Structure formats: structure tokens, C-alpha cells
CSV table of C-alpha atoms and ligand atoms in Angstrom, one decimal:
chain,number,residue,atom,x,y,z
A,1,MET,CA,166.8,38.5,170.1
A,2,ASP,CA,166.0,38.3,173.8
A,3,VAL,CA,162.3,37.5,174.0
A,4,ARG,CA,160.7,39.4,176.9
A,5,LYS,CA,157.0,38.8,176.5
A,6,PRO,CA,155.7,35.7,174.6
A,7,PHE,CA,152.0,35.6,173.7
A,8,VAL,CA,150.2,32.3,172.9
A,9,VAL,CA,147.1,32.2,170.8
A,10,GLY,CA,144.8,29.2,171.6
A,11,ALA,CA,144.5,27.5,175.0
A,12,GLY,CA,143.8,24.0,173.7
A,13,THR,CA,146.1,20.9,174.0
A,14,MET,CA,149.1,22.7,172.4
A,15,GLY,CA,148.6,26.3,173.4
A,16,ALA,CA,148.1,25.5,177.1
A,17,GLY,CA,151.2,23.3,177.0
A,18,ILE,CA,153.3,25.9,175.3
A,19,GLY,CA,152.1,28.6,177.6
A,20,GLN,CA,153.0,26.4,180.6
A,21,LEU,CA,156.4,25.6,179.2
A,22,CYS,CA,157.1,29.4,178.7
A,23,ALA,CA,156.1,30.0,182.4
A,24,GLN,CA,158.1,27.1,183.7
A,25,GLN,CA,161.2,28.5,181.9
A,26,GLY,CA,160.7,31.9,183.6
A,27,PHE,CA,158.8,33.9,181.0
A,28,SER,CA,155.7,36.0,181.8
A,29,VAL,CA,153.3,34.7,179.2
A,30,THR,CA,149.7,35.5,178.1
A,31,ILE,CA,147.5,32.8,176.6
A,32,ALA,CA,144.4,33.7,174.7
A,33,ASP,CA,141.4,31.7,173.6
A,34,VAL,CA,137.9,32.8,172.6
A,35,THR,CA,135.9,32.3,175.8
A,36,GLU,CA,136.4,32.5,179.6
A,37,GLU,CA,135.2,28.9,179.8
A,38,LEU,CA,138.0,27.7,177.5
A,39,VAL,CA,140.8,29.6,179.2
A,40,GLY,CA,139.3,28.5,182.6
A,41,ASN,CA,139.4,24.9,181.5
A,42,ALA,CA,143.0,25.2,180.3
A,43,ARG,CA,144.1,26.8,183.6
A,44,GLN,CA,142.3,24.1,185.6
A,45,LYS,CA,143.9,21.3,183.6
A,46,ILE,CA,147.4,22.8,184.3
A,47,ILE,CA,146.5,23.1,188.0
A,48,ARG,CA,145.4,19.4,188.1
A,49,GLY,CA,148.6,18.4,186.3
A,50,PHE,CA,150.7,20.2,188.9
A,51,ASP,CA,148.6,18.8,191.8
A,52,GLN,CA,149.3,15.2,190.6
A,53,ARG,CA,153.0,16.0,190.4
A,54,ILE,CA,153.0,17.6,193.8
A,55,GLU,CA,151.4,14.4,195.2
A,56,LYS,CA,154.2,12.4,193.7
A,57,GLY,CA,156.8,14.7,195.2
A,58,LYS,CA,158.0,15.9,191.7
A,59,VAL,CA,157.3,19.6,192.2
A,60,THR,CA,156.5,21.8,195.2
A,61,ALA,CA,153.4,23.9,195.8
A,62,GLU,CA,155.6,27.0,195.6
A,63,GLU,CA,156.9,26.0,192.2
A,64,LYS,CA,153.3,25.6,191.0
A,65,GLU,CA,152.3,29.0,192.4
A,66,ALA,CA,155.3,30.6,190.8
A,67,VAL,CA,154.5,29.2,187.4
A,68,LEU,CA,150.8,30.1,187.6
A,69,ALA,CA,151.7,33.6,188.6
A,70,ARG,CA,153.6,34.0,185.4
A,71,MET,CA,150.6,33.0,183.3
A,72,SER,CA,148.0,35.5,182.3
A,73,TRP,CA,144.9,34.6,180.4
A,74,ALA,CA,142.9,36.6,177.8
A,75,THR,CA,139.8,36.2,175.6
A,76,ASP,CA,141.1,38.6,172.9
A,77,LEU,CA,144.3,39.4,171.2
A,78,GLY,CA,144.7,42.9,172.7
A,79,ALA,CA,147.5,42.0,175.1
A,80,ALA,CA,149.6,41.0,172.0
A,81,ARG,CA,150.3,44.7,171.6
A,82,GLU,CA,153.0,44.3,174.3
A,83,SER,CA,154.4,41.1,173.0
A,84,ASP,CA,157.7,40.7,171.1
A,85,PHE,CA,157.1,37.0,170.2
A,86,VAL,CA,153.8,35.3,169.3
A,87,ILE,CA,153.2,31.6,169.1
A,88,GLU,CA,149.9,30.8,167.4
A,89,ALA,CA,148.4,27.4,168.4
A,90,ALA,CA,144.7,27.8,167.4
A,91,SER,CA,142.7,25.2,165.5
A,92,GLU,CA,144.3,23.8,162.3
A,93,ASN,CA,142.3,25.8,159.8
A,94,LEU,CA,143.9,28.0,157.2
A,95,GLU,CA,141.2,30.7,157.0
A,96,LEU,CA,141.2,31.0,160.8
A,97,LYS,CA,145.0,31.2,161.0
A,98,LYS,CA,145.1,33.9,158.2
A,99,LYS,CA,142.5,35.9,160.0
A,100,LEU,CA,144.5,35.7,163.3
A,101,PHE,CA,147.7,36.7,161.6
A,102,ARG,CA,146.1,39.6,159.9
A,103,GLU,CA,144.8,40.8,163.3
A,104,LEU,CA,148.1,40.1,165.0
A,105,ASP,CA,149.9,42.1,162.3
A,106,GLY,CA,147.7,45.1,163.1
A,107,ILE,CA,148.1,44.7,166.9
A,108,CYS,CA,151.7,43.8,167.5
A,109,PRO,CA,154.7,46.2,167.2
A,110,PRO,CA,156.4,45.9,163.8
A,111,GLU,CA,159.4,44.1,165.2
A,112,THR,CA,157.3,41.3,166.8
A,113,VAL,CA,158.0,37.8,165.4
A,114,LEU,CA,154.9,35.8,164.6
A,115,THR,CA,155.2,32.0,164.7
A,116,THR,CA,152.7,29.3,164.0
A,117,ASN,CA,152.5,25.8,165.5
A,118,THR,CA,150.6,24.6,162.5
A,119,THR,CA,151.1,20.9,161.8
A,120,ALA,CA,150.7,21.0,158.0
A,121,LEU,CA,149.4,24.3,156.7
A,122,SER,CA,151.5,26.5,154.5
A,123,ILE,CA,153.7,28.9,156.4
A,124,SER,CA,153.9,31.2,153.3
A,125,GLU,CA,150.1,31.3,153.0
A,126,ILE,CA,149.7,32.2,156.6
A,127,ALA,CA,152.5,34.8,156.3
A,128,SER,CA,150.8,36.3,153.3
A,129,ALA,CA,148.0,37.6,155.5
A,130,THR,CA,150.5,40.0,157.1
A,131,ARG,CA,152.7,42.9,156.0
A,132,ARG,CA,155.7,41.2,157.6
A,133,PRO,CA,156.1,37.8,155.9
A,134,GLU,CA,159.8,37.9,156.7
A,135,LYS,CA,159.0,37.9,160.4
A,136,VAL,CA,156.7,34.8,160.1
A,137,VAL,CA,158.0,31.2,160.7
A,138,GLY,CA,156.6,27.8,161.7
A,139,MET,CA,157.5,26.7,165.2
A,140,HIS,CA,156.2,23.2,165.6
A,141,PHE,CA,156.1,21.9,169.2
A,142,PHE,CA,155.2,18.4,170.0
A,143,ASN,CA,152.6,17.0,172.4
A,144,PRO,CA,152.9,17.3,175.4
A,145,ALA,CA,154.9,20.5,174.9
A,146,VAL,CA,156.3,20.5,178.4
A,147,VAL,CA,157.8,17.0,177.9
A,148,MET,CA,158.8,16.7,174.2
A,149,LYS,CA,162.2,18.1,173.5
A,150,LEU,CA,161.9,18.8,169.7
A,151,VAL,CA,160.8,22.0,168.1
A,152,GLU,CA,160.8,22.0,164.3
A,153,ILE,CA,161.4,25.4,162.9
A,154,ILE,CA,159.7,25.3,159.5
A,155,ARG,CA,160.6,28.0,157.0
A,156,GLY,CA,158.1,30.0,155.0
A,157,SER,CA,159.3,31.1,151.5
A,158,ARG,CA,160.0,34.6,152.9
A,159,SER,CA,161.1,33.9,156.5
A,160,SER,CA,164.3,35.9,157.1
A,161,GLU,CA,167.4,34.4,158.6
A,162,ALA,CA,167.0,36.8,161.6
A,163,THR,CA,163.5,35.4,162.2
A,164,ILE,CA,164.8,31.8,162.0
A,165,ALA,CA,167.6,32.7,164.4
A,166,ALA,CA,165.1,34.3,166.8
A,167,ALA,CA,162.8,31.2,166.8
A,168,ARG,CA,165.8,28.9,167.2
A,169,GLN,CA,167.1,30.9,170.2
A,170,PHE,CA,163.7,31.1,171.8
A,171,ALA,CA,163.2,27.3,171.5
A,172,GLU,CA,166.6,26.9,173.2
A,173,LYS,CA,165.6,29.3,176.0
A,174,LEU,CA,162.6,27.0,176.5
A,175,GLY,CA,164.9,24.1,177.0
A,176,ARG,CA,164.0,22.5,173.6
A,177,ILE,CA,166.1,21.3,170.8
A,178,PRO,CA,165.3,23.1,167.5
A,179,ILE,CA,165.7,21.5,164.1
A,180,VAL,CA,165.4,23.9,161.1
A,181,THR,CA,164.0,22.6,157.8
A,182,ALA,CA,166.1,23.6,154.7
A,183,LYS,CA,162.9,24.7,152.9
A,184,GLU,CA,159.2,25.1,153.3
A,185,ALA,CA,157.6,21.7,153.6
A,186,PRO,CA,154.0,20.8,154.6
A,187,ALA,CA,154.1,18.9,158.0
A,188,GLY,CA,157.8,19.3,158.3
A,189,ILE,CA,159.7,16.1,159.2
A,190,VAL,CA,158.1,14.2,162.1
A,191,SER,CA,154.4,14.7,161.2
A,192,ARG,CA,155.0,13.7,157.6
A,193,VAL,CA,156.9,10.6,158.5
A,194,LEU,CA,154.4,9.7,161.2
A,195,ALA,CA,151.5,10.3,158.9
A,196,GLY,CA,152.0,7.1,157.0
A,197,LEU,CA,152.4,5.0,160.1
A,198,LEU,CA,149.3,6.4,161.8
A,199,ASN,CA,147.2,6.0,158.7
A,200,GLU,CA,148.4,2.4,158.1
A,201,ALA,CA,147.6,1.5,161.8
A,202,ALA,CA,144.0,2.9,161.3
A,203,ALA,CA,143.8,0.8,158.1
A,204,VAL,CA,144.8,-2.4,159.9
A,205,TYR,CA,142.2,-1.6,162.6
A,206,GLU,CA,139.6,-0.9,159.9
A,207,ALA,CA,140.3,-4.2,158.1
A,208,GLY,CA,139.6,-6.0,161.4
A,209,ILE,CA,143.1,-7.6,161.5
A,210,ALA,CA,143.5,-6.9,165.3
A,211,SER,CA,142.1,-4.9,168.1
A,212,ALA,CA,143.4,-1.4,168.9
A,213,GLN,CA,145.2,-2.8,172.0
A,214,ASP,CA,146.8,-5.6,170.0
A,215,ILE,CA,147.9,-3.3,167.1
A,216,ASP,CA,149.5,-0.9,169.7
A,217,GLU,CA,151.1,-3.7,171.7
A,218,ALA,CA,152.5,-5.3,168.5
A,219,MET,CA,154.0,-2.0,167.3
A,220,LYS,CA,155.6,-1.4,170.8
A,221,LEU,CA,157.0,-5.0,171.0
A,222,GLY,CA,157.9,-5.5,167.4
A,223,ALA,CA,159.0,-2.0,166.2
A,224,GLY,CA,160.3,-0.7,169.5
A,225,LEU,CA,157.9,2.2,169.6
A,226,PRO,CA,157.5,3.9,173.0
A,227,MET,CA,153.7,4.2,172.4
A,228,GLY,CA,151.3,2.5,170.0
A,229,PRO,CA,150.2,4.4,166.9
A,230,LEU,CA,146.5,4.3,167.8
A,231,ALA,CA,147.1,5.6,171.3
A,232,LEU,CA,149.2,8.3,169.8
A,233,MET,CA,146.5,9.3,167.4
A,234,ASP,CA,144.1,9.5,170.3
A,235,MET,CA,146.6,11.8,172.0
A,236,ILE,CA,147.1,14.0,169.0
A,237,GLY,CA,143.4,14.2,168.3
A,238,LEU,CA,141.8,12.4,165.3
A,239,ASP,CA,140.5,15.7,163.9
A,240,ILE,CA,144.0,17.1,164.0
A,241,HIS,CA,145.4,14.0,162.3
A,242,LEU,CA,142.7,14.2,159.6
A,243,ALA,CA,143.2,17.9,158.9
A,244,LYS,CA,147.0,17.2,158.5
A,245,MET,CA,146.4,14.3,156.1
A,246,GLU,CA,144.0,16.3,154.0
A,247,THR,CA,146.6,19.1,153.7
A,248,LEU,CA,149.3,16.6,152.8
A,249,HIS,CA,147.0,14.9,150.2
A,250,GLN,CA,146.1,18.2,148.6
A,251,LYS,CA,149.6,19.6,148.6
A,252,LEU,CA,151.6,16.5,147.6
A,253,GLY,CA,148.8,15.0,145.4
A,254,ASP,CA,149.7,11.5,146.5
A,255,ASP,CA,147.0,8.9,147.4
A,256,ARG,CA,149.3,7.6,150.1
A,257,TYR,CA,148.0,10.4,152.2
A,258,LYS,CA,144.3,9.4,151.9
A,259,THR,CA,142.9,8.8,155.4
A,260,PRO,CA,141.0,5.5,156.1
A,261,GLU,CA,137.2,6.0,156.2
A,262,ILE,CA,137.1,4.8,159.8
A,263,VAL,CA,139.0,8.0,160.9
A,264,ARG,CA,136.5,10.2,159.1
A,265,GLU,CA,133.6,8.4,160.6
A,266,MET,CA,135.1,8.7,164.1
A,267,VAL,CA,135.7,12.4,163.6
A,268,ALA,CA,132.1,12.9,162.4
A,269,ARG,CA,130.8,11.1,165.5
A,270,GLY,CA,133.0,13.3,167.8
A,271,LYS,CA,135.3,10.5,168.8
A,272,LEU,CA,138.4,12.7,168.6
A,273,GLY,CA,140.5,10.8,171.2
A,274,ARG,CA,141.5,11.9,174.7
A,275,LYS,CA,140.1,15.4,174.5
A,276,THR,CA,136.5,14.1,173.9
A,277,GLY,CA,136.9,11.0,176.2
A,278,GLU,CA,136.8,8.5,173.4
A,279,GLY,CA,138.8,7.6,170.2
A,280,PHE,CA,140.3,4.2,169.6
A,281,TYR,CA,140.2,3.9,173.4
A,282,LYS,CA,137.8,5.1,176.1
A,283,TYR,CA,139.2,7.6,178.7
B,1,LIG,N1,147.6,18.0,169.0
B,1,LIG,C1,148.8,17.8,168.7
B,1,LIG,O1,149.4,16.8,169.0
B,1,LIG,C2,149.6,18.9,167.9
B,1,LIG,C3,151.0,18.8,167.8
B,1,LIG,C4,151.7,19.8,167.2
B,1,LIG,C5,151.0,20.8,166.6
B,1,LIG,N2,149.6,20.9,166.6
B,1,LIG,C6,148.9,22.0,166.0
B,1,LIG,O2,148.7,23.0,167.0
B,1,LIG,C7,147.5,23.7,166.7
B,1,LIG,C8,146.5,23.6,167.9
B,1,LIG,O3,146.2,22.2,168.0
B,1,LIG,P1,145.6,21.6,169.4
B,1,LIG,O4,145.8,20.1,169.3
B,1,LIG,O5,146.0,22.4,170.5
B,1,LIG,O6,144.0,21.9,169.1
B,1,LIG,P2,142.8,22.1,170.1
B,1,LIG,O7,141.6,21.8,169.4
B,1,LIG,O8,143.1,21.3,171.4
B,1,LIG,O9,143.0,23.7,170.5
B,1,LIG,C9,142.8,24.7,169.6
B,1,LIG,C10,142.3,25.9,170.4
B,1,LIG,O10,142.3,27.0,169.5
B,1,LIG,C11,141.2,27.8,170.0
B,1,LIG,N3,140.8,28.9,169.0
B,1,LIG,C12,140.0,28.8,167.9
B,1,LIG,N4,139.9,30.0,167.3
B,1,LIG,C13,140.6,30.9,168.1
B,1,LIG,C14,140.8,32.3,168.0
B,1,LIG,N5,140.2,33.0,167.1
B,1,LIG,N6,141.5,32.9,169.0
B,1,LIG,C15,142.1,32.1,170.0
B,1,LIG,N7,141.9,30.8,170.1
B,1,LIG,C16,141.2,30.2,169.2
B,1,LIG,C17,140.1,26.8,170.2
B,1,LIG,O11,139.0,27.4,171.0
B,1,LIG,C18,140.9,25.7,170.9
B,1,LIG,O12,140.9,25.9,172.3
B,1,LIG,C19,147.0,23.2,165.4
B,1,LIG,O13,147.5,24.0,164.4
B,1,LIG,C20,147.6,21.8,165.4
B,1,LIG,O14,147.7,21.3,164.0
B,1,LIG,C21,148.9,19.9,167.3
């Protein structure tokens, strides 16, 4: 399938990044969030990112303008009626995603493929809100979407092979490397494997064994990680991490996935990481 008009739902960390990636790869893309302020902030963030890279001589002002010109912004899903490929990257909440998929199913042409960037929610449950579950699949980008090469294609129980092939092909057109799961699995591969590491790092911090800086430095020096686990959690967003762990705990019924209390407290106090200016570190 040759995607002509991708549509991204959500202009947060992931949606804005995926939208920018689409535009950088030559697609005319529309990105929707719920308010003018949210889409305005996302656009400004992309502009600031470009300006920093222009200063460093990594891109030109013309390239920036060309990318921005391919990005349209919306505060409702109406423009999805012209889209042949949707990437949903709204907040990690099952009821919200089901509502969005029900609406998208009503708005989009019947052949449109609907994908979700969910970290850990069930693709099949999200697909069940539509009359086209065979055209629904997980398409899990990584943060920052313009940099990270992997896209996990996560099957729903009814995703068709044609849909998987379309998602794989689109990921390749975006310059990413797709890896397709053999079956439906909450949190796919990377997020599930990382879940244990991030939780354990928070538990070591909670137990007062070392400072956040020292835990991260130790993991970089001793485990060869490119980035410390607590800095990574700040980048992902503590709320997103917690939501993923709760889904894994509920779906897999294993107490390994119980999140340390400190993460819950930080989320309750709004310390979500980079996006709120404070998490394990201050920004
Ligand atoms: N943050 C990460 O590292 C990461 C990585 C991979 C996948 N994900 C997944 O991507 C999705 C988005 O995560 P994020 O980190 O970008 O979250 P975020 O909180 O930064 O952004 C979510 C955005 O969705 C918007 N939204 C909520 N309801 C909406 C609606 N009805 N219509 C349109 N937009 C709506 C919110 O206003 C917000 O701007 C989640 O499912 C998350 O699990 C996140």
C-alpha cells in the first residue's frame, strides 16, 4: 500500500515526533490534538528543535520551512476523512483510545488502516471499538521518534497480513526498521524488557542506595547503557511508565510488574519527568 496522507492523533511527545518524522520523509501530514494551545505548543517545540539544529549547521532554514509546510494541525478528527493511514498517539488510556478508534472508524474511508502507538494496551480491545478490526494494528515508535530507528509492529488478534504489510512498508518509508511480533503481546518486546530495568532502578533509588546521578552513571559505566534508567524514565514520562506497568501487572498477573511507591508519589505530585520540568532530575 502506498500511503498518501498520514494522520496523527495526539500532539504530545510521541505524536509531534511522529508527525515531524512523516513530514521529514516527504509526507503531507495532519496532526490533531484537543486544543489550539496544545497544537501550538507542539509546533513551537518542533520549530525550536529545528532552530537549534540550524545554529549547529545540521539543517538549513529551507529544510525547516519545507518540513513545516508539509505539517497541518487540527483540533478535531475531521481531516482524517481524507487519510489512508492513521497513527494514534494520544494519552495511554484504554477508554480514550477506544473512543478515538470508534470515531475514526466512522470518519475514515473503509480502506484506511488505523494504527496505535500504545505502549501496553491491548490492540485487540482497541480494535474492538471499530467495524474493521482486521485493519487495526499496533505501531510502536520510540522516543524521540525522529531519531530512534525501531518501530515494533504489534499484532492484534484479528490484524490481517495485508494490514501488517502496510504498517511494515510505511515504517520503512519513514526510514525506520520494523520488527513484527509473532502474536499479540502487551508492551511488545522493548518496553516489556525495559519495564523490569526501570522499575528496579526506581526501587534502588527508593531504598536510598545511591543518588539518581550515581545510579545512572553506574548503569552507563557498568552495563554499557547509552543512557541511565532514571534519565530514561524522565524522558519517557513517569505517568507513561506507570500506566504501562499497571497494564502489564494486570494482564500478566505477576508482581514483578508492581511499580515502586516512589514512582506513584512522583506522578501524584506532577513530577512526570522532562515534560513537567522535574522527575528524578530537574530540567
Ligand atoms: N513517551 C514515550 O516515550 C512513548 C514511547 C512510545 C509510545 N508511547 C505511547 O504513545 C502515546 C502517547 O504518549 P506521549 O508520551 O506522547 O504522551 P503525551 O502525554 O506527551 O501526549 C499525549 C497527547 O494526547 C493528547 N490527547 C488526549 N486526548 C486526545 C484526543 N481526544 N484527541 C487528540 N489528542 C488527544 C493529549 O492532549 C496530549 O497532547 C501513549 O499511548 C504512550 O503509551 C509513549
